[in-house]
Short mmCIF file of C-alpha atoms in Angstrom, two decimals:
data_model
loop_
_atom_site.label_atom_id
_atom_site.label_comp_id
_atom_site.label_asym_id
_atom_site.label_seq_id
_atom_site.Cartn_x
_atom_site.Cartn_y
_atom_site.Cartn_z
CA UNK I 1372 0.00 0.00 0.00
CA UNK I 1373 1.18 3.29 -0.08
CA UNK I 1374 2.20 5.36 2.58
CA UNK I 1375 -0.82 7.97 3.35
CA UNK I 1376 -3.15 4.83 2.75
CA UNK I 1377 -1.37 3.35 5.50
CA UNK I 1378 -1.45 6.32 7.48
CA UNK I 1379 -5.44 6.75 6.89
CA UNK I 1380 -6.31 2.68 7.61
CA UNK I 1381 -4.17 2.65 10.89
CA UNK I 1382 -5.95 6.08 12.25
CA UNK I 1383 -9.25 4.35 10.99
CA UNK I 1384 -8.43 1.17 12.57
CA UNK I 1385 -6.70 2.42 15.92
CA UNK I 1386 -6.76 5.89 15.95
CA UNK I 1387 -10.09 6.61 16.58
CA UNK I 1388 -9.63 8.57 19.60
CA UNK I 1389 -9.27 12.35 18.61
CA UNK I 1390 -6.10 12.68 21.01
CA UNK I 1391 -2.55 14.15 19.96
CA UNK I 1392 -1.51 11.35 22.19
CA UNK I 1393 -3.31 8.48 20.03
CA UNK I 1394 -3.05 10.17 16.62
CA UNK I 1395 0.48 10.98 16.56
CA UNK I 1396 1.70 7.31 17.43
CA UNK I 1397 -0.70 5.87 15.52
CA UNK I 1398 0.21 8.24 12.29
CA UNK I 1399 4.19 8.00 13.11
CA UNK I 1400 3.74 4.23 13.32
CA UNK I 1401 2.57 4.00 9.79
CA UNK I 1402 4.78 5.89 8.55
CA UNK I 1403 8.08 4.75 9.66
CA UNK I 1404 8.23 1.66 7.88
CA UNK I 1405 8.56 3.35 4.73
CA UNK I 1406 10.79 6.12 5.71
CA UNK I 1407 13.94 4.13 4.58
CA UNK I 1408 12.11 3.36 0.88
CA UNK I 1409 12.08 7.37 0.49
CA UNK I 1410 15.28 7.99 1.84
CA UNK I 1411 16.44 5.22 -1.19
CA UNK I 1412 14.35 7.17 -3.36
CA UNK I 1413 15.57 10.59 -2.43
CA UNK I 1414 19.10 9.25 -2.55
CA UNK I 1415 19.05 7.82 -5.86
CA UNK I 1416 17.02 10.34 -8.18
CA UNK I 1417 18.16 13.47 -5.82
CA UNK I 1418 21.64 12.72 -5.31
CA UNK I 1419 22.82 9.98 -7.81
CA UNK I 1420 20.01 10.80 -11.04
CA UNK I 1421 19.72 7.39 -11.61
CA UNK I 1422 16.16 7.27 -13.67
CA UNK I 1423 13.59 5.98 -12.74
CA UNK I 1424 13.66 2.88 -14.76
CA UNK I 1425 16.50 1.98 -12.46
CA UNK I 1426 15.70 3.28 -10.13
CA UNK I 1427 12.58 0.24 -9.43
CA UNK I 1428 13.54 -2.28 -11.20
CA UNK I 1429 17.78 -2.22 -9.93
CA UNK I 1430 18.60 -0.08 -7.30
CA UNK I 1431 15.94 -0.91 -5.22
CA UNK I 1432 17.25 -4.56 -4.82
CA UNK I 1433 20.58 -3.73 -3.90
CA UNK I 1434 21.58 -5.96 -0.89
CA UNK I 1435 22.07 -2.73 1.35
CA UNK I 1436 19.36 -1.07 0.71
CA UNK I 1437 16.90 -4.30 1.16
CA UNK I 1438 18.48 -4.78 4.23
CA UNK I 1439 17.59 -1.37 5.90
CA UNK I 1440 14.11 -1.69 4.25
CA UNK I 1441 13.80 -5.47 5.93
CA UNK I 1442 15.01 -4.13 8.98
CA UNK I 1443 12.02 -1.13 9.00
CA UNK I 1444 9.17 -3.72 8.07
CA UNK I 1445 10.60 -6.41 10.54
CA UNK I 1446 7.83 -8.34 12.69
CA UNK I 1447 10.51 -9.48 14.88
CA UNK I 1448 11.82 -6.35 15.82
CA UNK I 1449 8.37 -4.66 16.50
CA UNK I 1450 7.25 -7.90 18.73
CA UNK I 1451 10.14 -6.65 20.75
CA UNK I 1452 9.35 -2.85 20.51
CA UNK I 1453 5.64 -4.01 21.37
CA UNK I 1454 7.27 -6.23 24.49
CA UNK I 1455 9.34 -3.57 25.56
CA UNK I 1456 6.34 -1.30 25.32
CA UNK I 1457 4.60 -3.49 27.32
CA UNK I 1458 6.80 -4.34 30.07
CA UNK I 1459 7.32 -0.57 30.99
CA UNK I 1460 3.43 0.18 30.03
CA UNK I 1461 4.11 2.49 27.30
CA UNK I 1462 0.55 3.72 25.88
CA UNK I 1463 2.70 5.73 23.38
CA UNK I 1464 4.71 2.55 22.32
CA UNK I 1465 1.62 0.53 22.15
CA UNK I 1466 0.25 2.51 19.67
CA UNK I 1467 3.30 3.11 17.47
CA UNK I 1468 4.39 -0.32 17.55
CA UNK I 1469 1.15 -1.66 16.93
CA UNK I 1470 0.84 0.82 14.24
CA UNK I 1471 3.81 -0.68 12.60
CA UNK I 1472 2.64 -4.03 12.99
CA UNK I 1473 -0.68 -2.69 11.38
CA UNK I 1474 1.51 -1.29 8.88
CA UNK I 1475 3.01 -4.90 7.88
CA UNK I 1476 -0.50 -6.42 8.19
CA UNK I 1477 -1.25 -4.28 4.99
CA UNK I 1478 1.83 -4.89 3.36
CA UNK I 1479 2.21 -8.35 3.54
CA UNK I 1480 -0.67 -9.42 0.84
CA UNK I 1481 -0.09 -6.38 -1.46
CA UNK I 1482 3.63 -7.16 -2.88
CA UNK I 1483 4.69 -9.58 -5.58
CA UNK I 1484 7.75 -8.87 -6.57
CA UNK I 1485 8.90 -6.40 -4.74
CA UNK I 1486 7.63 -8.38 -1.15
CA UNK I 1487 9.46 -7.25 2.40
CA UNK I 1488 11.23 -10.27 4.17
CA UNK I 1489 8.90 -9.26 7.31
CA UNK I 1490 10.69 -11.75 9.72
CA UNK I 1491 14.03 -10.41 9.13
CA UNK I 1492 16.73 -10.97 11.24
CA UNK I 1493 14.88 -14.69 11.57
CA UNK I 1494 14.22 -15.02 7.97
CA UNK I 1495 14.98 -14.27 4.53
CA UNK I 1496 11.67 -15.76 3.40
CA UNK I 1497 9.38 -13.21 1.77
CA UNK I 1498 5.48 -13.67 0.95
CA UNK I 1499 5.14 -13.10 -2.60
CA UNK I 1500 1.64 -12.35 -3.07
CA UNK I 1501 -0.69 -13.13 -5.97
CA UNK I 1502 -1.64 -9.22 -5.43
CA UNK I 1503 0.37 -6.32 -5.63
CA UNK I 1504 -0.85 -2.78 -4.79
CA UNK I 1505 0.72 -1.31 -7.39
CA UNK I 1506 1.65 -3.56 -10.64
CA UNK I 1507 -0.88 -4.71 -13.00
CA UNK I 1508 0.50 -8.07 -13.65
CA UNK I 1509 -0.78 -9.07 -10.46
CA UNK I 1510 -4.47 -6.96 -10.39
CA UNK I 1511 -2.59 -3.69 -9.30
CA UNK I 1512 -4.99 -1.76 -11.83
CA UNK I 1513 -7.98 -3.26 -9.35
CA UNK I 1514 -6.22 -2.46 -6.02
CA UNK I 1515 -5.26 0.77 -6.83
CA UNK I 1516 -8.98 1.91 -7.65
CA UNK I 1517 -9.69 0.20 -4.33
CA UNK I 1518 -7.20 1.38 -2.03
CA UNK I 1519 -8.01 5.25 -3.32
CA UNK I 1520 -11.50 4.50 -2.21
CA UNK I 1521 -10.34 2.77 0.92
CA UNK I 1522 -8.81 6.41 1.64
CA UNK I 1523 -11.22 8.47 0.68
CA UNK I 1524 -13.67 6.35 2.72
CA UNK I 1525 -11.06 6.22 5.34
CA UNK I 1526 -10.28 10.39 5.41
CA UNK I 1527 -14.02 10.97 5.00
CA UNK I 1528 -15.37 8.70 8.36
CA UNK I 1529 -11.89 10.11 10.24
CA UNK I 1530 -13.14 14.11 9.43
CA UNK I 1531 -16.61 12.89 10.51
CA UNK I 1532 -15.58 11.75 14.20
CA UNK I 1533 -12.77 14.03 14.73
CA UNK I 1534 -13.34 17.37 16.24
CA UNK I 1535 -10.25 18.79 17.17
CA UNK I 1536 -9.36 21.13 13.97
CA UNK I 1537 -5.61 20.05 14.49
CA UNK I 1538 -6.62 16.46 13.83
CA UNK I 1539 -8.78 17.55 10.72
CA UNK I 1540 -6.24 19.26 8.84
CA UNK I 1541 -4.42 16.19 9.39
CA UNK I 1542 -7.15 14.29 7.43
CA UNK I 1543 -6.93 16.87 4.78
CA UNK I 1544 -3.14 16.49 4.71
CA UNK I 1545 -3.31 12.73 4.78
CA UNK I 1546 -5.80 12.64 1.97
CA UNK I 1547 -3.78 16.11 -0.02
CA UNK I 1548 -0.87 13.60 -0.05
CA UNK I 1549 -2.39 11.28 -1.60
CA UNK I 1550 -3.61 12.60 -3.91
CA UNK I 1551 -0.59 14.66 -4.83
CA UNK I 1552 0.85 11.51 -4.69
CA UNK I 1553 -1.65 9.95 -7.62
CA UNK I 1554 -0.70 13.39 -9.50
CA UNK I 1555 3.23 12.86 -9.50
CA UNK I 1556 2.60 8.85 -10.17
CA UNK I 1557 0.65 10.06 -13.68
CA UNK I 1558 3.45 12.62 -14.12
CA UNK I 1559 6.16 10.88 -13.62
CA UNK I 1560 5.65 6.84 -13.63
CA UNK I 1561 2.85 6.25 -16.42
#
């Protein structure tokens, strides 16, 4: 999935409570599983130019980068964020941890050839999906349509039951993103 869709689902699914101290774990929790794929991406079309092309189908299977990338959608390592959290009754690492863990939960059935090894340092063993959010070899053209309604649905039912206007021009971010997001795909990608 992409990131603001993850971001949207997890404040859908456990951010509910219109509370700085729920939303921002929960929304930081999504996010930081992919923060490593756009520091890659910054890296190589910022700094290095590779193209695109390259950029998806090369770079982003070089050993070190799908190591840090493993290492940000690990299970392992946010079972022991979530223990830790628990032990010293962390509400804040509760939420971000199970955020993350939320995070994978979406990721896992949504990536073909480009799947996460989600029980790395364990395993190298990735789940290569028949579905993939994004490529239309495997129905990508289908799940794409259905995540952007899953967001809209998701940003639309968040702005209804949040009442803080902090946390709804977060929903108007999330959904902004996303949508610039679409925008620069067309642009750029198609």
């Amino acid at each position: 999935m992409n990131t603001p869709a993850h971001i949207a689902l997890n404040l859908l699914c456990i951010g509910r409570k219109d509370s700085p101290s729920v939303l921002l774990p929960v929304a930081l929790g999504a996010l930081l599983p992919d923060v490593p794929i756009f520091i890659f991406y910054g890296v190589e079309k910022l700094v290095f130019g590779v193209p695109e092309s390259v950029i998806w189908s090369q770079s982003y299977y070089q050993p070190g980068w799908q190591t840090v990338i493993a290492l940000s959608h690990s299970l392992p390592l946010m079972l022991l964020g979530l223990g830790l959290s628990l032990w010293r009754r962390s509400h804040l690492g509760l939420l971000l941890f199970s955020s993350m863990m939320l995070h994978v939960a979406g990721d896992l059935p949504l990536h073909h050839d480009d799947a996460h090894r989600h029980f790395f340092p364990l395993s190298n063993w990735r789940f290569m999906s028949p579905v993939s959010y994004w490529d239309p070899r495997y129905y990508g053209d289908i799940f794409g349509v259905i995540e952007a309604i899953a967001v809209l649905v998701s940003c639309g039912w968040l702005w209804r039951i949040y009442q803080s206007k902090l946390s709804r021009a977060g929903v108007l971010l999330i959904g902004g993103i996303y949508i610039a997001y679409l925008i620069y795909v067309v642009l750029v990608w198609v």
